[in-house]
PDB file of C-alpha atoms in Angstrom:
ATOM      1  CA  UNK C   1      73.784 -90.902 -48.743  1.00 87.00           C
ATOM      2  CA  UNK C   2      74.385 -90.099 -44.942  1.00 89.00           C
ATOM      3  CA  UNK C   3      76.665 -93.387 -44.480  1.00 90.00           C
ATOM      4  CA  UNK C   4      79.221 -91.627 -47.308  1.00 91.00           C
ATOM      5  CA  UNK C   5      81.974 -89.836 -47.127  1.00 91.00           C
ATOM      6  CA  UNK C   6      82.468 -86.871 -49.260  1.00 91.00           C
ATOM      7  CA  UNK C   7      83.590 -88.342 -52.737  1.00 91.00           C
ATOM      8  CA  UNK C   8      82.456 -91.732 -52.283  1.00 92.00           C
ATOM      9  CA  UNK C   9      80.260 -93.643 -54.225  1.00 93.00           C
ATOM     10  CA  UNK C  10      78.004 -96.012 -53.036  1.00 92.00           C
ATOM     11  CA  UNK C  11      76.713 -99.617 -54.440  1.00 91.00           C
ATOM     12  CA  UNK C  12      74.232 -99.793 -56.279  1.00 92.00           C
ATOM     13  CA  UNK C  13      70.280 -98.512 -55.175  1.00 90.00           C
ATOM     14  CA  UNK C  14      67.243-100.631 -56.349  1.00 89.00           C
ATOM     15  CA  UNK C  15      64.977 -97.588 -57.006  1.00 84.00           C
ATOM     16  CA  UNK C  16      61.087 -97.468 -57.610  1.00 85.00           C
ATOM     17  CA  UNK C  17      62.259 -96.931 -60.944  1.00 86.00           C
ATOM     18  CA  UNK C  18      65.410 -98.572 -61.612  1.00 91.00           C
ATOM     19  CA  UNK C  19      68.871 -98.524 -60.414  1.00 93.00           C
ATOM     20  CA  UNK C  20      70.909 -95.545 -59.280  1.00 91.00           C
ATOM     21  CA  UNK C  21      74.013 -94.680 -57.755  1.00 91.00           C
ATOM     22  CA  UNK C  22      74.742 -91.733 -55.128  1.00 92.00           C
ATOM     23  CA  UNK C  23      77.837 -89.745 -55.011  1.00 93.00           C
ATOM     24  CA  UNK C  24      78.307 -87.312 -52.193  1.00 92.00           C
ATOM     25  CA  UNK C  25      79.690 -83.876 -52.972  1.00 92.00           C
ATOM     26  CA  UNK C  26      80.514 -81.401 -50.586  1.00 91.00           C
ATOM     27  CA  UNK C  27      79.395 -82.290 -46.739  1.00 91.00           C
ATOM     28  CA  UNK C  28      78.621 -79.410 -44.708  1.00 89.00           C
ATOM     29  CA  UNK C  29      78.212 -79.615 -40.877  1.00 88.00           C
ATOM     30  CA  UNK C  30      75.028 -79.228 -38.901  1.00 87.00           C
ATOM     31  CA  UNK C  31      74.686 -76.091 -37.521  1.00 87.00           C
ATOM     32  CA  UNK C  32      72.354 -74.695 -34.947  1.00 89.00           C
ATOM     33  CA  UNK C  33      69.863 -71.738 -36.624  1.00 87.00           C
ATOM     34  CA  UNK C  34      69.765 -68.647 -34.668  1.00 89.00           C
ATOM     35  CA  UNK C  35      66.820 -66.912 -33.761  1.00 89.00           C
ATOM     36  CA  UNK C  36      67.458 -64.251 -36.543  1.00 88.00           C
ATOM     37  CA  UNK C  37      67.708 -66.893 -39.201  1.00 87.00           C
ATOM     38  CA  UNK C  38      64.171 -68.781 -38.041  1.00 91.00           C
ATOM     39  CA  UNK C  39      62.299 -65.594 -36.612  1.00 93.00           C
ATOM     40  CA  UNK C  40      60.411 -64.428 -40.099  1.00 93.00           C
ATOM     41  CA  UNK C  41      59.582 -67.930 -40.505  1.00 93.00           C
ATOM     42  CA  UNK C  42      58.737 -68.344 -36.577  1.00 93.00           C
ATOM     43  CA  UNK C  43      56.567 -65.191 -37.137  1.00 95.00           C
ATOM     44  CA  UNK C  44      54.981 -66.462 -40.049  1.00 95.00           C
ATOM     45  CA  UNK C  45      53.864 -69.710 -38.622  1.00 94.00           C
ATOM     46  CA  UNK C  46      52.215 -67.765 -35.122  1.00 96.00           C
ATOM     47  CA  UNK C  47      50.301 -65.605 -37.080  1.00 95.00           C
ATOM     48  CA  UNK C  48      49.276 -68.389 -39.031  1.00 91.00           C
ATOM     49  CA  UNK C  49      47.749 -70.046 -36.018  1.00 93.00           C
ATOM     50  CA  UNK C  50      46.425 -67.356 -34.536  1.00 94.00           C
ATOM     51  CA  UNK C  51      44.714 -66.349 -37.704  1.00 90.00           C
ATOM     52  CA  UNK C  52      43.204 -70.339 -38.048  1.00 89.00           C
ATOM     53  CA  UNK C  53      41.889 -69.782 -34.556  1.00 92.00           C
ATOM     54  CA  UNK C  54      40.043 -66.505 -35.237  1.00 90.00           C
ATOM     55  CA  UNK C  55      38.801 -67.466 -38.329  1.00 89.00           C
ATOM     56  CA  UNK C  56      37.424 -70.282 -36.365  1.00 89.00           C
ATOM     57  CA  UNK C  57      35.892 -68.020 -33.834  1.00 92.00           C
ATOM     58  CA  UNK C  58      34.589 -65.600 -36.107  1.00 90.00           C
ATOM     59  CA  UNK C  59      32.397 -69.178 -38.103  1.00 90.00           C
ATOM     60  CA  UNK C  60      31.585 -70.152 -34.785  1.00 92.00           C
ATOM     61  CA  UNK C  61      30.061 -66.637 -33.697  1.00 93.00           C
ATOM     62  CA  UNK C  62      28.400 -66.131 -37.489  1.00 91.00           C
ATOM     63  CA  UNK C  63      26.833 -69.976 -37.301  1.00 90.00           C
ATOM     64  CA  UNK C  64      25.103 -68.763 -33.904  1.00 92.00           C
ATOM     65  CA  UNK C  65      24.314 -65.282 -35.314  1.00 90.00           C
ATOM     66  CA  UNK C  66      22.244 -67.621 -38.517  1.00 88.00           C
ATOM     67  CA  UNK C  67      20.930 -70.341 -36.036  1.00 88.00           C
ATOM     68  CA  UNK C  68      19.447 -66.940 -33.975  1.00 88.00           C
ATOM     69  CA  UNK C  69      17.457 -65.939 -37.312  1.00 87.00           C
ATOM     70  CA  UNK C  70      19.812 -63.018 -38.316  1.00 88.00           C
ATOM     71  CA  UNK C  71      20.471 -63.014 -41.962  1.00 88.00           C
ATOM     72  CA  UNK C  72      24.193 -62.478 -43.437  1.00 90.00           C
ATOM     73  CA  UNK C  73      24.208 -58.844 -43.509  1.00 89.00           C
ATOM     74  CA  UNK C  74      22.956 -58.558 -39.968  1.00 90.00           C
ATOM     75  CA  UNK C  75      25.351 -61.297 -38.557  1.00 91.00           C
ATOM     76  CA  UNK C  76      28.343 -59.674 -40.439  1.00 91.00           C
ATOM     77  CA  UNK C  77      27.874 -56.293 -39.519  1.00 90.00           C
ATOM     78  CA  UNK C  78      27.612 -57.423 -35.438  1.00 90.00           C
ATOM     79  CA  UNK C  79      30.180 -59.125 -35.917  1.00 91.00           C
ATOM     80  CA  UNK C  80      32.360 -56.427 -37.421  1.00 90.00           C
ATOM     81  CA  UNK C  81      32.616 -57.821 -41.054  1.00 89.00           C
ATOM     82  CA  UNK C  82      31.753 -55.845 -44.094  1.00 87.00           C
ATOM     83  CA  UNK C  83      28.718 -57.108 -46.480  1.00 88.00           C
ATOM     84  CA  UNK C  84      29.132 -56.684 -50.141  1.00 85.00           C
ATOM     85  CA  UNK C  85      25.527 -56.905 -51.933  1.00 84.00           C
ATOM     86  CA  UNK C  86      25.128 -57.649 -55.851  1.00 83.00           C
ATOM     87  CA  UNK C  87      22.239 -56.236 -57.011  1.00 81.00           C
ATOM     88  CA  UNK C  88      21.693 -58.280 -59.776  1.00 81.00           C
ATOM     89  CA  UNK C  89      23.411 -61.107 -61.589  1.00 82.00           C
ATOM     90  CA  UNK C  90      22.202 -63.714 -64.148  1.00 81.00           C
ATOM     91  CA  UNK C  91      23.173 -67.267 -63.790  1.00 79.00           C
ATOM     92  CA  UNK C  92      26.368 -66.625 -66.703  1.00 77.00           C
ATOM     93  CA  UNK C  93      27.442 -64.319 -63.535  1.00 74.00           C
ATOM     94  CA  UNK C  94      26.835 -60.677 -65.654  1.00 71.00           C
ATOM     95  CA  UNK C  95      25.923 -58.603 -62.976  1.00 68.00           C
ATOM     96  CA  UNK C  96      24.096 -55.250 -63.234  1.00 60.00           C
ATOM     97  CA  UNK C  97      26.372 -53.682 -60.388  1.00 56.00           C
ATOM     98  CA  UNK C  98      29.452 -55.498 -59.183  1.00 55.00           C
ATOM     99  CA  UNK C  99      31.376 -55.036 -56.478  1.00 56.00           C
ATOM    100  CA  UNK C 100      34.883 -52.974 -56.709  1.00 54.00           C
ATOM    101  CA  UNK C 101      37.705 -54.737 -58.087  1.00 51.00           C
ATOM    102  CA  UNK C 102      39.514 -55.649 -54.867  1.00 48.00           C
ATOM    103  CA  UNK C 103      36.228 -56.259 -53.109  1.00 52.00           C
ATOM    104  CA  UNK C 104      35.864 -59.601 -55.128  1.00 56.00           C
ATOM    105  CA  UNK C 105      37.926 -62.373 -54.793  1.00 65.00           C
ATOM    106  CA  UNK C 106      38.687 -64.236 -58.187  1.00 73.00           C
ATOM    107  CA  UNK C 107      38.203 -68.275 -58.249  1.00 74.00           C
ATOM    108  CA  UNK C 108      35.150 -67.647 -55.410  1.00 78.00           C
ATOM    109  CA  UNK C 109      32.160 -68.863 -57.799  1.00 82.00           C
ATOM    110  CA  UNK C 110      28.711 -67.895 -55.046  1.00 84.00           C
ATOM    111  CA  UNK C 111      26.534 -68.093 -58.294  1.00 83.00           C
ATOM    112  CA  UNK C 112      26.162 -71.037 -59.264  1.00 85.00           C
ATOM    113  CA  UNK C 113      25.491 -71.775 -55.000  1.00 87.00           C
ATOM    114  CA  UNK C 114      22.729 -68.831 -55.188  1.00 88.00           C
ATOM    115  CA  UNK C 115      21.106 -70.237 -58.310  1.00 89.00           C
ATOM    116  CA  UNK C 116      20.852 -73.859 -56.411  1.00 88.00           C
ATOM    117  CA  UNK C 117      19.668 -71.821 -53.425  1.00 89.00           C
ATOM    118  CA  UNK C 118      16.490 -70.319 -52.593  1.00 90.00           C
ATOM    119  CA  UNK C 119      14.819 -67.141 -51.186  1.00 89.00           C
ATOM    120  CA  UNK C 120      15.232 -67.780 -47.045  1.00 84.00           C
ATOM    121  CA  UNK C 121      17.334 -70.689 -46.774  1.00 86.00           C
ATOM    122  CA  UNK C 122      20.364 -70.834 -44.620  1.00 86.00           C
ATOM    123  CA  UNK C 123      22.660 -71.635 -46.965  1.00 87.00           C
ATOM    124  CA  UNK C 124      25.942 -73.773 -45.949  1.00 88.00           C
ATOM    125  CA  UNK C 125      29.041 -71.341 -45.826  1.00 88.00           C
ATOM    126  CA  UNK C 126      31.363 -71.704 -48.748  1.00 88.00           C
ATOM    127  CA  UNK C 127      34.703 -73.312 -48.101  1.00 86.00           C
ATOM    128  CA  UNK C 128      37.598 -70.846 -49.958  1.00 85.00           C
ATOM    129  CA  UNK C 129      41.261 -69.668 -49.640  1.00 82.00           C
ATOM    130  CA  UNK C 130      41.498 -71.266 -46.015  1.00 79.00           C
ATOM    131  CA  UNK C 131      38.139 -68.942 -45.237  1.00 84.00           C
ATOM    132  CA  UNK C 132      34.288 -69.270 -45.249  1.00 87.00           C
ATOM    133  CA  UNK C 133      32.092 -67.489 -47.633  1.00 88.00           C
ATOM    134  CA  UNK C 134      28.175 -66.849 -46.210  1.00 90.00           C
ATOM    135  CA  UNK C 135      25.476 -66.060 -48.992  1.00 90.00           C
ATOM    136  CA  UNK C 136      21.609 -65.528 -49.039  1.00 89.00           C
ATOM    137  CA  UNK C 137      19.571 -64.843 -51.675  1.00 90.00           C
ATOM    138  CA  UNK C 138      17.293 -62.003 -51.556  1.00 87.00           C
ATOM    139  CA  UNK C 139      15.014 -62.029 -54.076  1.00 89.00           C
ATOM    140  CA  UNK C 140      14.596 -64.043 -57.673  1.00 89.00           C
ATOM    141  CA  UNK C 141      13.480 -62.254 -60.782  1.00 85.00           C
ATOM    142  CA  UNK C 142      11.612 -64.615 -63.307  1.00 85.00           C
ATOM    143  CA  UNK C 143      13.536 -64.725 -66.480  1.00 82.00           C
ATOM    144  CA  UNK C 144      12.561 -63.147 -69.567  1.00 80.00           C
ATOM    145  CA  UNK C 145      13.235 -62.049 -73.155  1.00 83.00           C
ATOM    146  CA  UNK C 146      14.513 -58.571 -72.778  1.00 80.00           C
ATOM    147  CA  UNK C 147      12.938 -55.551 -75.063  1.00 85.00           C
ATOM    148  CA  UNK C 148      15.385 -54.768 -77.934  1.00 86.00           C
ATOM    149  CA  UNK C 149      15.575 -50.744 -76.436  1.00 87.00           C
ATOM    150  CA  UNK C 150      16.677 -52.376 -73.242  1.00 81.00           C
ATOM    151  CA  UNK C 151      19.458 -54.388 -74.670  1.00 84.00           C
ATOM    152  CA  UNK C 152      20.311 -52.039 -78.071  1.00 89.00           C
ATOM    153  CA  UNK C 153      23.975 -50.569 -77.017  1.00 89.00           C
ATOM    154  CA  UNK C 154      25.161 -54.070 -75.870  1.00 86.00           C
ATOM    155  CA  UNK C 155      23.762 -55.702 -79.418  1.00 90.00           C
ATOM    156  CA  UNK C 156      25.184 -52.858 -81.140  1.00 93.00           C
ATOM    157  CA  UNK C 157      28.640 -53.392 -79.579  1.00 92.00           C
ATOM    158  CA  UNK C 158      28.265 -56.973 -80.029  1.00 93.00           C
ATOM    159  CA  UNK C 159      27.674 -56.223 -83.619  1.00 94.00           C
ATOM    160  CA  UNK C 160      30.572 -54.102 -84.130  1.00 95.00           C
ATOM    161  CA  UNK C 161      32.611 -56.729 -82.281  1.00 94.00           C
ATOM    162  CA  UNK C 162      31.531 -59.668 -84.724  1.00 95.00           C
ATOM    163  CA  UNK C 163      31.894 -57.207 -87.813  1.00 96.00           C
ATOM    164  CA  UNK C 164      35.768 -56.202 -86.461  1.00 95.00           C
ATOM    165  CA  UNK C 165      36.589 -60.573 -86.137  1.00 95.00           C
ATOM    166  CA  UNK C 166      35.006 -61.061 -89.544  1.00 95.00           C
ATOM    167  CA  UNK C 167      36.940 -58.497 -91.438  1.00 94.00           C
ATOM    168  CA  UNK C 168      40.514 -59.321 -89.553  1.00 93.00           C
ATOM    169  CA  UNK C 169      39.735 -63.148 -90.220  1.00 94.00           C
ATOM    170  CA  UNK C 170      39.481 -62.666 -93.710  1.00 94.00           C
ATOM    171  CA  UNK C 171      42.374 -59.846 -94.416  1.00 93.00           C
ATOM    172  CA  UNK C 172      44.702 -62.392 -92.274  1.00 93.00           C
ATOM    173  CA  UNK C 173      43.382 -65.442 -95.117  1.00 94.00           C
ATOM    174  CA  UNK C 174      43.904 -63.055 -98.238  1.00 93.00           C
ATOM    175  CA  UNK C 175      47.265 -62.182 -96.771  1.00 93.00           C
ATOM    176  CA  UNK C 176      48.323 -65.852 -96.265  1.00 93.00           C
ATOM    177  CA  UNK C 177      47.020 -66.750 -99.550  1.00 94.00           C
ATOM    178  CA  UNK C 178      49.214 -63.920-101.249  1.00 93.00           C
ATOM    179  CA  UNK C 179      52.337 -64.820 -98.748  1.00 92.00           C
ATOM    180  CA  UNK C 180      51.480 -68.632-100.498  1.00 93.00           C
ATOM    181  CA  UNK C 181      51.208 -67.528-103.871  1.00 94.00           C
ATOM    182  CA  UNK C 182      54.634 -66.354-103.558  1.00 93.00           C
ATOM    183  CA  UNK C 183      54.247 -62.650-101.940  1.00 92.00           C
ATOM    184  CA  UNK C 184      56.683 -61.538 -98.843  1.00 91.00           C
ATOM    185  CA  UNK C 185      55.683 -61.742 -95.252  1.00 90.00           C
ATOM    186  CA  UNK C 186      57.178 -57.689 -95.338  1.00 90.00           C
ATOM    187  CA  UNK C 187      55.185 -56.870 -98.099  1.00 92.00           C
ATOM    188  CA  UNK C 188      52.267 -57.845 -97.039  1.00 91.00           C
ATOM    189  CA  UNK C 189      52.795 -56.583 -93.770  1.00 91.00           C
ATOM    190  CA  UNK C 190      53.836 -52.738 -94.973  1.00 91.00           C
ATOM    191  CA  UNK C 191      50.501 -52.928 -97.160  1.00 90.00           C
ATOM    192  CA  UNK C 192      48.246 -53.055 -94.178  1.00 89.00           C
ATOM    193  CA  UNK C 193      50.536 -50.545 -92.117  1.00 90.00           C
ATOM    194  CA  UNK C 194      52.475 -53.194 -89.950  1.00 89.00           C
ATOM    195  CA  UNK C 195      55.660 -54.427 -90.185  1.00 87.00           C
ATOM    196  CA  UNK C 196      57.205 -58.120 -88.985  1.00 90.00           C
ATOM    197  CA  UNK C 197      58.746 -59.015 -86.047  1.00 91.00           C
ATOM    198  CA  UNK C 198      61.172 -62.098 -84.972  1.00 90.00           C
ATOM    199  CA  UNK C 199      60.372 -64.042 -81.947  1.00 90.00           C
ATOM    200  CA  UNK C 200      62.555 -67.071 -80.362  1.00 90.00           C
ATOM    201  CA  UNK C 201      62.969 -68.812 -77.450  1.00 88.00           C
ATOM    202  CA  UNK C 202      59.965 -70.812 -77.548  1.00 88.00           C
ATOM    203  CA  UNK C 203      59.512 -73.971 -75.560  1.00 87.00           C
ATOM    204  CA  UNK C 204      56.623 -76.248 -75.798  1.00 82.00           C
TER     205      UNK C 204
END
């Protein structure tokens, strides 16, 4: 493409995938960037670096912290960094207190690491988002069947859940069978309080 003029067209390419021909448009002359063009992107790339090279400082300081027998909340908080302790979780990852919402970091999955893990080990730092993740597990409760008192309001909501899915599963089957039996998508809609609405635009 660099050997054509603008406007030309050149022979014939063999292709990975076949033949194709190149026509240049419009050729516009190298230019020089300024310093105000490239200096975000300058900017961007140094703190990039230095970031890599703290973060590599930081694992280097927390491995020696863990080889000196300080567990992850002591090395952390020497180091500056901030803890965040869970309670209580189950291996599905319900937890009895999680950590606020911008305190966790979505797509990090430590559970099914602690469940692997055991009370004391020194656990091999999690690899995520360009960052390391350190863990220990403090304690294991046994499993068990849990008392119905314990567990009533969640069965009772999971109840009421089940009961709402039923009911709306079978109104949305009697109202297809009446739309099929030769009722109106509008009628059917203004007898349960709704009314229908036209959507396009869709793509695969």
């Amino acid at each position: 493409a660099f050997s054509l003029q603008s406007g030309e067209v050149s022979q014939p390419v063999q292709g990975r995938f076949g033949v194709a021909l190149v026509k240049v448009g419009k050729i516009e002359p190298g230019v020089t960037p300024t310093y105000e063009s490239v200096a975000a992107q300058v900017k961007k790339q140094i703190a990039t670096e230095r970031a890599r090279a703290k973060m590599t400082e930081i694992q280097n300081k927390m491995e020696d912290e863990r080889s000196g027998g300080a567990n992850v909340v002591e090395a952390s908080q020497k180091l500056g960094l901030t803890p965040i302790t869970i309670e209580a979780v189950d291996r599905s990852g319900r937890a009895e207190c999680l950590p606020p919402a911008g305190r966790r970091a979505r797509g990090l999955d430590v559970v099914s690491q602690a469940f692997n893990s055991d009370v004391g080990v020194d656990n091999e730092p999690i690899q995520f988002a360009g960052g390391y993740v350190w863990y220990d597990v403090l304690g294991i409760t046994p499993s068990r069947e849990r008392p119905l008192d314990e567990v009533r309001s969640q069965v009772e909501a999971k109840w009421r859940e089940d009961q709402i899915s039923n009911r709306l599963r079978a109104k949305a089957t009697e109202m297809v069978q009446k739309v099929e039996q030769g009722s109106s998508l509008a009628t059917e809609a203004a007898a349960v309080g709704s009314k229908v609405e036209t959507a396009t635009g869709f793509r695969r």
